[in-house]
PDB file of C-alpha atoms in Angstrom:
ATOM      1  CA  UNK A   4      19.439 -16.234  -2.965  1.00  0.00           C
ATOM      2  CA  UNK A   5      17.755 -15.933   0.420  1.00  0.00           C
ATOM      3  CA  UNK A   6      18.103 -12.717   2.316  1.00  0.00           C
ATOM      4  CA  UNK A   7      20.405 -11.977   4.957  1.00  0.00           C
ATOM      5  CA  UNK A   8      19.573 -13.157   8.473  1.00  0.00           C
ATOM      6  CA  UNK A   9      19.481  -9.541   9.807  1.00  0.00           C
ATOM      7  CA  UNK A  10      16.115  -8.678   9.104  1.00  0.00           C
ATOM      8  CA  UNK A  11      14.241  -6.873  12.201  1.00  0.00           C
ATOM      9  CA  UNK A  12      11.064  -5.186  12.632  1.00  0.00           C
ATOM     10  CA  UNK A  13      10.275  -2.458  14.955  1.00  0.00           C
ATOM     11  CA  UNK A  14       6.644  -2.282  15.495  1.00  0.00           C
ATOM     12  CA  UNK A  15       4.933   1.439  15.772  1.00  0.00           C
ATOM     13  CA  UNK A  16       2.544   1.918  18.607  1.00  0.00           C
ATOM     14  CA  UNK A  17      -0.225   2.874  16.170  1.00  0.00           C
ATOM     15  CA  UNK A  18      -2.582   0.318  16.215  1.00  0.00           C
ATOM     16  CA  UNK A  19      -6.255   0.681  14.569  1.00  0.00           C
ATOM     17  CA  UNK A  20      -8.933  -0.742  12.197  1.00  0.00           C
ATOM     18  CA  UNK A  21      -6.668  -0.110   9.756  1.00  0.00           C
ATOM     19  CA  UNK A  22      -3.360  -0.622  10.494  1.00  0.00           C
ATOM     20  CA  UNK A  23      -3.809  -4.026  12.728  1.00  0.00           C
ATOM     21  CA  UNK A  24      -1.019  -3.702  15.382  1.00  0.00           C
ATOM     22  CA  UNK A  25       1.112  -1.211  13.851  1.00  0.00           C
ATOM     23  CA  UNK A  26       3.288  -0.037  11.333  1.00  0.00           C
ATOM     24  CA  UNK A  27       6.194  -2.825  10.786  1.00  0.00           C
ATOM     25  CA  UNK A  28       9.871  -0.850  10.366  1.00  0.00           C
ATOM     26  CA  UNK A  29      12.115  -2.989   8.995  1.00  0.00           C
ATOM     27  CA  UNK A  30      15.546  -2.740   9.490  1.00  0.00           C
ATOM     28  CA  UNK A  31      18.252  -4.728   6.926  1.00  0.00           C
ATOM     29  CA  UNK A  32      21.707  -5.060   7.486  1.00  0.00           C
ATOM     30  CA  UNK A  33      24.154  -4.919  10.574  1.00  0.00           C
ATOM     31  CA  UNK A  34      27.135  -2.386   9.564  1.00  0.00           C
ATOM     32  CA  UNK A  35      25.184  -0.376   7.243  1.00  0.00           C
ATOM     33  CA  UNK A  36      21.223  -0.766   8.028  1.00  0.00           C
ATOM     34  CA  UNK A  37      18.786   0.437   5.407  1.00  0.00           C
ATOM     35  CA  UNK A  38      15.103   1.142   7.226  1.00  0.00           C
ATOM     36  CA  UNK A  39      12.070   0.580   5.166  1.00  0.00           C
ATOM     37  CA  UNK A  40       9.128   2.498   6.606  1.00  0.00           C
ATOM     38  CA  UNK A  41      10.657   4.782   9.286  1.00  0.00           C
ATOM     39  CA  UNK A  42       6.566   4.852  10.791  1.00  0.00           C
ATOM     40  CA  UNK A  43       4.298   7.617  12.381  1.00  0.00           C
ATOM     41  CA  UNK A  44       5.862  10.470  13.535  1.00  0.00           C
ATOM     42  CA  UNK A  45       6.597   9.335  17.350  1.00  0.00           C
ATOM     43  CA  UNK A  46       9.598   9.996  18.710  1.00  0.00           C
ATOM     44  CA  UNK A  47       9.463   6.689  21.170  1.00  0.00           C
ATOM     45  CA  UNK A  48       9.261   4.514  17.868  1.00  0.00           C
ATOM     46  CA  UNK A  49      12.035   6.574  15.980  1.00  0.00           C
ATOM     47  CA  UNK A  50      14.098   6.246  19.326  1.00  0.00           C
ATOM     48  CA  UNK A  51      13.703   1.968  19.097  1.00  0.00           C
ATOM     49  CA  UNK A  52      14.809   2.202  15.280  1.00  0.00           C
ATOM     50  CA  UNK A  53      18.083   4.547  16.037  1.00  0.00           C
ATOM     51  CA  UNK A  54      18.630   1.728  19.114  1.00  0.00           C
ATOM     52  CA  UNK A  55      18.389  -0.940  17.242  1.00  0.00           C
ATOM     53  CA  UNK A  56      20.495   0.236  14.495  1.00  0.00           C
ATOM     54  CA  UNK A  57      23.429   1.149  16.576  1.00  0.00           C
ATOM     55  CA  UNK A  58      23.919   4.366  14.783  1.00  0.00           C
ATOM     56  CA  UNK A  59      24.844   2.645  11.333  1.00  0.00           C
ATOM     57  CA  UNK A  60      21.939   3.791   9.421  1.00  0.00           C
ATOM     58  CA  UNK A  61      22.929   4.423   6.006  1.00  0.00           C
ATOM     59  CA  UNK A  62      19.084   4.224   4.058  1.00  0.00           C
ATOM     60  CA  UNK A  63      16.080   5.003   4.898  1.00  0.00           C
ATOM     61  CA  UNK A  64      13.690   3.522   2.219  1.00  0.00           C
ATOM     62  CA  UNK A  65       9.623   4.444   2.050  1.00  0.00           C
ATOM     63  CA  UNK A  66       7.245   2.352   0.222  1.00  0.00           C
ATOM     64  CA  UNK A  67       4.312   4.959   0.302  1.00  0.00           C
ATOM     65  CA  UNK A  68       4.098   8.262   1.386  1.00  0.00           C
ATOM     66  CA  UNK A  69       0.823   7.728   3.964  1.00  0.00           C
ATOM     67  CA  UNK A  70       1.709   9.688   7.384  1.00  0.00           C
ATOM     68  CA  UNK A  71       1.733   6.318   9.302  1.00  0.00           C
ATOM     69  CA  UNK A  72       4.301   5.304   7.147  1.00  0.00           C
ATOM     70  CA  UNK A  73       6.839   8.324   6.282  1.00  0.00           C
ATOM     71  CA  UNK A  74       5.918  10.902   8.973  1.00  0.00           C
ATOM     72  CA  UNK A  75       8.932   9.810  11.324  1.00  0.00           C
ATOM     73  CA  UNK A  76      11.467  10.378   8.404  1.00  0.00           C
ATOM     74  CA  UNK A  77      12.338  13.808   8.966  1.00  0.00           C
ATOM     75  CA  UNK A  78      13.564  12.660  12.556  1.00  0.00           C
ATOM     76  CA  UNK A  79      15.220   9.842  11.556  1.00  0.00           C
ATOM     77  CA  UNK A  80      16.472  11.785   8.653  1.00  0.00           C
ATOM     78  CA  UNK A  81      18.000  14.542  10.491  1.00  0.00           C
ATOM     79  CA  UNK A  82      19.287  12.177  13.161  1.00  0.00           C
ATOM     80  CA  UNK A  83      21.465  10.156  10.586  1.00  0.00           C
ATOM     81  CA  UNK A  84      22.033  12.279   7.749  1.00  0.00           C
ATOM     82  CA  UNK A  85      21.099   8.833   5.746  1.00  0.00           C
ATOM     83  CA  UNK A  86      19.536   9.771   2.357  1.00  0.00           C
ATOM     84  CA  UNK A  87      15.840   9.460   2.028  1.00  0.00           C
ATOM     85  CA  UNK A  88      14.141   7.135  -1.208  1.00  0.00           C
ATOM     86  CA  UNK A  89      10.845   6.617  -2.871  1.00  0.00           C
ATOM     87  CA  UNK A  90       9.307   6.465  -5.680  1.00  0.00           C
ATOM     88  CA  UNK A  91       7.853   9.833  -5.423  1.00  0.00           C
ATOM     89  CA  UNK A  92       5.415  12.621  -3.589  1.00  0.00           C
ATOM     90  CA  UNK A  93       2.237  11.593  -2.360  1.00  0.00           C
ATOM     91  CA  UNK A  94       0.987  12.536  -5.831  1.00  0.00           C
ATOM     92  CA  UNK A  95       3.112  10.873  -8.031  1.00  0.00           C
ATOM     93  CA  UNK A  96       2.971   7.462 -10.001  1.00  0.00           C
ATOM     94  CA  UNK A  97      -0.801   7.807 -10.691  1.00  0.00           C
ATOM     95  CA  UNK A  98      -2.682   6.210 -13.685  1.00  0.00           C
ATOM     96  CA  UNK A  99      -3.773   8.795 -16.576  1.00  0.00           C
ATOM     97  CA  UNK A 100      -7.537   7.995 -15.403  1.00  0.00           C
ATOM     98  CA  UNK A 101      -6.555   8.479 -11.237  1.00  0.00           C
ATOM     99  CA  UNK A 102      -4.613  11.851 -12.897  1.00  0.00           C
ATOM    100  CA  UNK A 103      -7.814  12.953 -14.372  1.00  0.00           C
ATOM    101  CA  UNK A 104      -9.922  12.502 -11.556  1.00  0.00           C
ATOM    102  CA  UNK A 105      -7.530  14.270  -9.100  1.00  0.00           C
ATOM    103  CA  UNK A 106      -6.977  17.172 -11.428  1.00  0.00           C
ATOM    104  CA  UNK A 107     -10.665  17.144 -11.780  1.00  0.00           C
ATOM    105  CA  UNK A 108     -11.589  17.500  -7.577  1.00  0.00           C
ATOM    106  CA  UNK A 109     -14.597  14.976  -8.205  1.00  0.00           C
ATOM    107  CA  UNK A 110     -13.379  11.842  -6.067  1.00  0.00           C
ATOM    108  CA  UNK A 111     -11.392  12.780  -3.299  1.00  0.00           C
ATOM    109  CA  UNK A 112      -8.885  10.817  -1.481  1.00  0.00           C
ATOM    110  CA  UNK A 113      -5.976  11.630   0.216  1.00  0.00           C
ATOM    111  CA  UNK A 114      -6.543   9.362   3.278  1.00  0.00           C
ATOM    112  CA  UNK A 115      -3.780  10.185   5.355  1.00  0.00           C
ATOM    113  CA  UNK A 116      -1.397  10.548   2.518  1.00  0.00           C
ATOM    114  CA  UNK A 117       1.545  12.514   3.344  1.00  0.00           C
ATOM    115  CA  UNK A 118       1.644  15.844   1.539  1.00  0.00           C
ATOM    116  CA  UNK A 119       4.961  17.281   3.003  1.00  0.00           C
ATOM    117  CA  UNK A 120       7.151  14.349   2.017  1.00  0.00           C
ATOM    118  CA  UNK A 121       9.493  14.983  -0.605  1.00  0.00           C
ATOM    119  CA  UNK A 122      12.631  11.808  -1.710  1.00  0.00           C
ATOM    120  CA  UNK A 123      16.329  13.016  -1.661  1.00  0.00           C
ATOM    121  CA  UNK A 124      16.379  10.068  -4.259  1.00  0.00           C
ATOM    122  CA  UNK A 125      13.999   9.080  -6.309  1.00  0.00           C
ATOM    123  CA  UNK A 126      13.885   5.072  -7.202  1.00  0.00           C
ATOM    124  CA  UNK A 127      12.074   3.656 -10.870  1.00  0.00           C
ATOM    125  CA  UNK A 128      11.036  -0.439 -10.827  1.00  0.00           C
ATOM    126  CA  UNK A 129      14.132  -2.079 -10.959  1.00  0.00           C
ATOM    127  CA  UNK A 130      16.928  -0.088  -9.527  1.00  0.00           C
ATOM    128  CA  UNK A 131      19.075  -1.898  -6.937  1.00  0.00           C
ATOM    129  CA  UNK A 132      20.468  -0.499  -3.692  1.00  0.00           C
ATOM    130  CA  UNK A 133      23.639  -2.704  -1.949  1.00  0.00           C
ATOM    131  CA  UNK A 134      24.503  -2.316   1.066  1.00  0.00           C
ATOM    132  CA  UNK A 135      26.807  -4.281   3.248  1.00  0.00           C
ATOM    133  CA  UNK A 136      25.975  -7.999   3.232  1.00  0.00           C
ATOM    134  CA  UNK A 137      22.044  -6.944   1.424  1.00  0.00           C
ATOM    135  CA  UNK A 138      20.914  -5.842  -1.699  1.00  0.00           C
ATOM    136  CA  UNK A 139      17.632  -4.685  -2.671  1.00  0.00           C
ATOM    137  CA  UNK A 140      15.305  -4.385  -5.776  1.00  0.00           C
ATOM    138  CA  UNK A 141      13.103  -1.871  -5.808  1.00  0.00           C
ATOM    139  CA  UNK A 142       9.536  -2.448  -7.629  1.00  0.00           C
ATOM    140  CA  UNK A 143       6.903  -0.201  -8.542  1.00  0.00           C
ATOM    141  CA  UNK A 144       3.807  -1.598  -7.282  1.00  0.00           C
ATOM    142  CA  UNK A 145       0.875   0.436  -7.791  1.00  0.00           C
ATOM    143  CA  UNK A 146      -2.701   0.114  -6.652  1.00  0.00           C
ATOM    144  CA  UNK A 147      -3.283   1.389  -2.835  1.00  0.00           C
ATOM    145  CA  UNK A 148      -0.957   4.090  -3.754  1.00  0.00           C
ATOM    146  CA  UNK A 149       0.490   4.842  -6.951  1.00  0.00           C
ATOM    147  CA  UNK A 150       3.973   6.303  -5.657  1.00  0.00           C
ATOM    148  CA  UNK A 151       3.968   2.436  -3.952  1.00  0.00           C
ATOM    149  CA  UNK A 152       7.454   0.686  -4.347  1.00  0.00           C
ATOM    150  CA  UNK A 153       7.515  -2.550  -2.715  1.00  0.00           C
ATOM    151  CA  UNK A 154      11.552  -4.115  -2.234  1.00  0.00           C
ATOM    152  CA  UNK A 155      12.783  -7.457  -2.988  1.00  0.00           C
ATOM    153  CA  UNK A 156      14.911  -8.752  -1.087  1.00  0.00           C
ATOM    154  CA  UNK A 157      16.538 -11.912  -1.953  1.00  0.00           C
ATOM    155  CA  UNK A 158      13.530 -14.382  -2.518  1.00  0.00           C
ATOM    156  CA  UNK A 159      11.369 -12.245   0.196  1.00  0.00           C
ATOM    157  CA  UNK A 160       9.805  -9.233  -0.336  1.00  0.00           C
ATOM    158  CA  UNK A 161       8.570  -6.314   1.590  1.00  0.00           C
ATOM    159  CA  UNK A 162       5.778  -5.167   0.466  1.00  0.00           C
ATOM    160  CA  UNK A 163       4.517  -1.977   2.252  1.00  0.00           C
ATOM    161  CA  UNK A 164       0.521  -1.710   2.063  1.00  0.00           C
ATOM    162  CA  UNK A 165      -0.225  -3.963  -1.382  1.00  0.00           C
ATOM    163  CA  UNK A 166      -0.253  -7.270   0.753  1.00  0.00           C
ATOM    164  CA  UNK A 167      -1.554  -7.859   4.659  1.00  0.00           C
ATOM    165  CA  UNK A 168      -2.532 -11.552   5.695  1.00  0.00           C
ATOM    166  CA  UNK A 169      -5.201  -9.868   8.180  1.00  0.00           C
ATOM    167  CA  UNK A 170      -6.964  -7.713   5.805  1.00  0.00           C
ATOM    168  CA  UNK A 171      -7.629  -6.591   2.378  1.00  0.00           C
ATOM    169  CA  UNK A 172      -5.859  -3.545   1.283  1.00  0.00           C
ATOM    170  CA  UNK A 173      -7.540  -0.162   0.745  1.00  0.00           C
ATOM    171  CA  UNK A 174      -7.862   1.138  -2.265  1.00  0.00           C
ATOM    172  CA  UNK A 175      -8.832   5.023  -2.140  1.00  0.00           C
ATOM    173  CA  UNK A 176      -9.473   7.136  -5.550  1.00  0.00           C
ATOM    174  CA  UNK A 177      -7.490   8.804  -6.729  1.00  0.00           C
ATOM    175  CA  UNK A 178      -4.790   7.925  -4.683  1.00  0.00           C
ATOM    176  CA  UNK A 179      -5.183   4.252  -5.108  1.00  0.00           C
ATOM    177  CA  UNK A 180      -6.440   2.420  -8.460  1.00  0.00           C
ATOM    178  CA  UNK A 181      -8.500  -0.884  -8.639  1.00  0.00           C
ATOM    179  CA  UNK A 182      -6.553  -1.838 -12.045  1.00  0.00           C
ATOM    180  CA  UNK A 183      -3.096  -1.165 -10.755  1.00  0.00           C
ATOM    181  CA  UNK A 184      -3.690  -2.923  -7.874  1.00  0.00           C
ATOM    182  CA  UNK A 185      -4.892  -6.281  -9.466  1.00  0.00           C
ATOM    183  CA  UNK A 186      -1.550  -5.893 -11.911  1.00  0.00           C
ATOM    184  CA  UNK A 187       0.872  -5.305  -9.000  1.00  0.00           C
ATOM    185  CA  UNK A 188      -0.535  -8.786  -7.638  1.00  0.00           C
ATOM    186  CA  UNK A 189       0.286 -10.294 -10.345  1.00  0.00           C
ATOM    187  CA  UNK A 190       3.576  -8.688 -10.529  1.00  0.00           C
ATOM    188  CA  UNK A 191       4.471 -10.472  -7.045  1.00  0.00           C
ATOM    189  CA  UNK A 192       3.378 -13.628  -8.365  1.00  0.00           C
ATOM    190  CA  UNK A 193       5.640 -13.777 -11.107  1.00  0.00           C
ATOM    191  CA  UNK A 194       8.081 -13.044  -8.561  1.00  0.00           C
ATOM    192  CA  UNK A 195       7.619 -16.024  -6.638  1.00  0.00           C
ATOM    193  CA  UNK A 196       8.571 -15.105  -3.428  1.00  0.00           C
ATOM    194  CA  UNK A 197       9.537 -17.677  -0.598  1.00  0.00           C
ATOM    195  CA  UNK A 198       7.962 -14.968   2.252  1.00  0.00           C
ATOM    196  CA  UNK A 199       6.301 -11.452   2.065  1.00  0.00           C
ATOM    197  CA  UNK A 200       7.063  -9.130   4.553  1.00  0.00           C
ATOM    198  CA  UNK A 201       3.701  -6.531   5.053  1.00  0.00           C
ATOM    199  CA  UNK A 202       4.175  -3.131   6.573  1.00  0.00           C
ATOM    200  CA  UNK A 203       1.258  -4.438   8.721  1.00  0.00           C
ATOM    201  CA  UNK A 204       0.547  -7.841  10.637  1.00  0.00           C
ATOM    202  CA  UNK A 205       2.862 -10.879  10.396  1.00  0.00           C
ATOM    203  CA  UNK A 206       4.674 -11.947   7.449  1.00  0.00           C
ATOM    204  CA  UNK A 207       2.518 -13.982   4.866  1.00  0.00           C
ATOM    205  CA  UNK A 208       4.541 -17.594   4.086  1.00  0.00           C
ATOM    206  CA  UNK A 209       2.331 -18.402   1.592  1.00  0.00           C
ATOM    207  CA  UNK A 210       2.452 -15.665  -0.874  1.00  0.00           C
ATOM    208  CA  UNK A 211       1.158 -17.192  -3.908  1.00  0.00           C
ATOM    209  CA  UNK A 212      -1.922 -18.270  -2.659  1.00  0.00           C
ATOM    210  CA  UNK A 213      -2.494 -15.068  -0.390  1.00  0.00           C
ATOM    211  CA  UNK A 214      -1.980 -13.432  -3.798  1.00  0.00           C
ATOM    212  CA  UNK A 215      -4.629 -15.482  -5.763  1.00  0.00           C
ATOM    213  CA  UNK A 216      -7.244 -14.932  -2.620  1.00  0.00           C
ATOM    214  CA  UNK A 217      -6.845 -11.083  -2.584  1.00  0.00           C
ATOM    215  CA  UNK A 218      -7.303 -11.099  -6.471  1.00  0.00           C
ATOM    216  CA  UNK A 219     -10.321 -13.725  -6.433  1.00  0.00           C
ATOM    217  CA  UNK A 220     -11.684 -11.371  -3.264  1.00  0.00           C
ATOM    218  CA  UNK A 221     -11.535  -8.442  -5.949  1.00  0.00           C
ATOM    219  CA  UNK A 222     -13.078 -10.153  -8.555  1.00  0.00           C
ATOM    220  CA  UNK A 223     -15.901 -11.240  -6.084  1.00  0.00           C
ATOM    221  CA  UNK A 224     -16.523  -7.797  -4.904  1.00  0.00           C
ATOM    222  CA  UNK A 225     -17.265  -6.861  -8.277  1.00  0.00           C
ATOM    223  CA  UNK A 226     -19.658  -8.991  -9.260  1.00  0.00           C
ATOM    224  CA  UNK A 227     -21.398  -8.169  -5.790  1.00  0.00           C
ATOM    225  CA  UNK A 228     -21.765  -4.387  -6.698  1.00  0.00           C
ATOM    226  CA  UNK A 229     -22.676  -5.385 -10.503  1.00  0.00           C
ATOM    227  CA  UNK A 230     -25.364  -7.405  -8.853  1.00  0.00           C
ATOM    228  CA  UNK A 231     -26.789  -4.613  -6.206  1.00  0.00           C
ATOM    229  CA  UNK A 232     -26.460  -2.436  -9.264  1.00  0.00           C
ATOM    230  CA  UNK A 233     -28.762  -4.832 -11.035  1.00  0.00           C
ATOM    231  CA  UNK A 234     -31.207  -4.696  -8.404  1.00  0.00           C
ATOM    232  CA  UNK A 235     -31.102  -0.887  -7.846  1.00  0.00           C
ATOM    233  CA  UNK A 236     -29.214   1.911  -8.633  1.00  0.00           C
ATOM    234  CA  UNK A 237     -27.125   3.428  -5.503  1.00  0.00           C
ATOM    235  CA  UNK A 238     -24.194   5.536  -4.810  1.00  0.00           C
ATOM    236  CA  UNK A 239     -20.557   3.958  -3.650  1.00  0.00           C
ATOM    237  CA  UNK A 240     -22.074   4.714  -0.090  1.00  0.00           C
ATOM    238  CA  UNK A 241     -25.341   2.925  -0.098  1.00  0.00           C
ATOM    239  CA  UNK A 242     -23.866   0.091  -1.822  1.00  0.00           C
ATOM    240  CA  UNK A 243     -21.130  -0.453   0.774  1.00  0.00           C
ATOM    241  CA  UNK A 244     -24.002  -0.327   3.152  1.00  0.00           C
ATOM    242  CA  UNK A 245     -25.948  -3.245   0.887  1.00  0.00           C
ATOM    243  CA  UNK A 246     -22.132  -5.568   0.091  1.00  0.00           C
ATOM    244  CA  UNK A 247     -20.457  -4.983   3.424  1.00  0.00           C
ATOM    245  CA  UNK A 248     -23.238  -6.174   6.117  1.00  0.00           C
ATOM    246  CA  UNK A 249     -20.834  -7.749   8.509  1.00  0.00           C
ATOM    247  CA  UNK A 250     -18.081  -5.223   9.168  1.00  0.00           C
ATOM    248  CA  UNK A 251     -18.108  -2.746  12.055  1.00  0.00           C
ATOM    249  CA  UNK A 252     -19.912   0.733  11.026  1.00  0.00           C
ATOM    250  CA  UNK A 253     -16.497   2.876  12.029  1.00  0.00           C
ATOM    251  CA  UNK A 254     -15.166   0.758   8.581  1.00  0.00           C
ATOM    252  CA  UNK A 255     -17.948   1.798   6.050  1.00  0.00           C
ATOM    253  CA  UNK A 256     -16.084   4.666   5.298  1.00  0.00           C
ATOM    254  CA  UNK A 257     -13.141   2.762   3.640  1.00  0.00           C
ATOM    255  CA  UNK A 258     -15.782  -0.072   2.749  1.00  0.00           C
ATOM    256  CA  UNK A 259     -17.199   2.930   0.692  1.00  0.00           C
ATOM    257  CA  UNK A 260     -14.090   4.069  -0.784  1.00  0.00           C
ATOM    258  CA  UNK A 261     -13.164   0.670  -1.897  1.00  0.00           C
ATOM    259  CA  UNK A 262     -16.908   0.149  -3.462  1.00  0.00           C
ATOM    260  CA  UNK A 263     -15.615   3.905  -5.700  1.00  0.00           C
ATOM    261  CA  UNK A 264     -12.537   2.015  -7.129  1.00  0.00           C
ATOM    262  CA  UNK A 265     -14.492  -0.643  -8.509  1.00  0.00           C
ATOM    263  CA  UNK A 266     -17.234   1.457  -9.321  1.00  0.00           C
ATOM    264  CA  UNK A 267     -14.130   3.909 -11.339  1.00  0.00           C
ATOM    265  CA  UNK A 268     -12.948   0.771 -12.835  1.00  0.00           C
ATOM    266  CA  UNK A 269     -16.132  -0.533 -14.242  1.00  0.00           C
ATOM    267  CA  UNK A 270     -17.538   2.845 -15.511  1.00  0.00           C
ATOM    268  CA  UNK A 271     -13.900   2.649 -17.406  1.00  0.00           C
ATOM    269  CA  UNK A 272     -15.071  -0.388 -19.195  1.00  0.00           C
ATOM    270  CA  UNK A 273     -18.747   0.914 -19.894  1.00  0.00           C
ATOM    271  CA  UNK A 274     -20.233  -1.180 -17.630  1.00  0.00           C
ATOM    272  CA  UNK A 275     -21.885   1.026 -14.834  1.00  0.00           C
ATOM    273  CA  UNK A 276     -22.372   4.831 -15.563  1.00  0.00           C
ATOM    274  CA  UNK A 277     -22.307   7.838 -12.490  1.00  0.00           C
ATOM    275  CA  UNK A 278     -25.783   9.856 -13.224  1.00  0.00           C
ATOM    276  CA  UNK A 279     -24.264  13.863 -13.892  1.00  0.00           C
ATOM    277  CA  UNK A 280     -21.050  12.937 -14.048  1.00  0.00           C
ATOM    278  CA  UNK A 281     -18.183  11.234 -11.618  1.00  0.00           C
ATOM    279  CA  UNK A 282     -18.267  12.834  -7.980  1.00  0.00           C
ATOM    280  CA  UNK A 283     -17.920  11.000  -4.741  1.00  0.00           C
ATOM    281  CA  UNK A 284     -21.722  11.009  -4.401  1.00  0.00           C
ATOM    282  CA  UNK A 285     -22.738  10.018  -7.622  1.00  0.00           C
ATOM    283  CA  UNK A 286     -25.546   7.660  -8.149  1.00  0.00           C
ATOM    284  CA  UNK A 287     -24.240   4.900 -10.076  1.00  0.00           C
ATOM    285  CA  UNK A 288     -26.565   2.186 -12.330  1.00  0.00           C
ATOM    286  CA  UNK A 289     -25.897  -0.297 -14.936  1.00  0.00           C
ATOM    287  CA  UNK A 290     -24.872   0.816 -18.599  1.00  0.00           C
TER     288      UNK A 290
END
């Protein structure tokens, strides 16, 4: 089944090194439109969606609760009454090991995650929503978030923050996890779908070899930070500095964060070790 022709994106004004252009809302359906990713919380963007929609919104659908995704949903919420689903909080749908660390304060996180945002319904992996002429399939897709549902649609799927064709995805401890991630690729691939549909960039036609790339990309950046390991011990900073030489310094910061989900990851296996204990500034050498 292919999905319905009335698929539209309203792109957010929020461009930056991290979110390319924008936000993508998309908006499903004609006489009953669900929106997936109402956006940042401008009320010009909101304004396009509630235009576009014709006043027949009747979902409004969040695959992560990270402000430049969910902060527009109270307005839209209390402009159309339409109920409000996710997975979760901001906090919910972690790993046991991502639950440690956050009970534990050592890691931080919390980039831009949206602590106010509370579901009027919460979805699991596999529940369906039907609307008028659509029906969706919601799927828990861990790894940049762990509350992340991405939502099949037919033989497409959108799939929030897990998959971008202009960038890599990042992965933030304890908010995002390194082993979720690499399973929710491989989630999408069994899925075999004809088109993704990112909440940022254009839509990736070739899925299953975008999917392979971003996994081969993660297994590559591990075996660069076992080998700076090998050469010198180093916190997740100094090693970002050492792996990521060709990437604007305003980026370092996430560079950094993604070199502490690896660096999580691997000390899970007993393959690198954090000297004192796991913090954020931990110097980290092989086992």
């Amino acid at each position: 089944m292919s999905e319905p022709a009335k698929v539209r994106v309203i792109r957010a004004d929020n461009p930056s090194p991290l979110t390319g252009p924008g936000t993508n809302s998309f908006l499903i359906g004609t006489d009953e439109v669900a929106v997936i990713d109402p956006g940042p919380d401008d009320p010009a963007h909101v304004a396009a969606i509630l235009e576009a929609a014709e006043g027949r919104i009747s979902h409004i659908l969040v695959t992560h609760p990270h402000l430049d995704h969910s902060a527009a949903v109270p307005r839209l919420a209390a402009a159309t009454g339409a109920p409000v689903m996710a997975f979760g909080t901001a906090e919910a749908g972690r790993s046991p090991p991502m639950q440690r660390l956050a009970e534990a304060g050592a890691v931080g996180g919390g980039e831009g995650a949206d602590a106010a945002f509370r579901p009027d319904v919460t979805l699991a992996d596999g529940d369906v929503l039907c609307g008028a002429g659509w029906e969706i399939t919601a799927i828990h897709t861990p790894g940049h978030m762990g509350s992340h549902l991405s939502f099949r649609l037919g033989d497409a799927v959108l799939c929030g923050d897990l998959v971008m064709g202009w960038a890599t995805t990042l992965i933030s401890p304890p908010d995002g996890d390194l082993v979720d991630y690499l399973r929710s690729l491989e989630h999408l691939a069994l899925l075999a779908p004809r088109v993704l549909y990112p909440a940022h960039g254009d839509p990736v036609t070739d899925p299953l070899p975008r999917l392979a790339e971003l996994a081969a990309h993660r297994r590559t950046r591990t075996a660069q930070i076992l080998a700076a390991l090998d050469a010198a011990p180093g916190t997740a900073e100094a090693l970002a500095a050492r792996i990521y030489t060709e990437i604007p310094a305003a980026l370092l910061p996430a560079a950094t964060r993604n070199v502490l989900a690896h660096l999580v990851a691997l000390g899970d296996l007993g393959a690198v070790v954090p000297e004192g204990g796991l913090t954020a500034g931990a110097v980290w050498s092989r086992a």
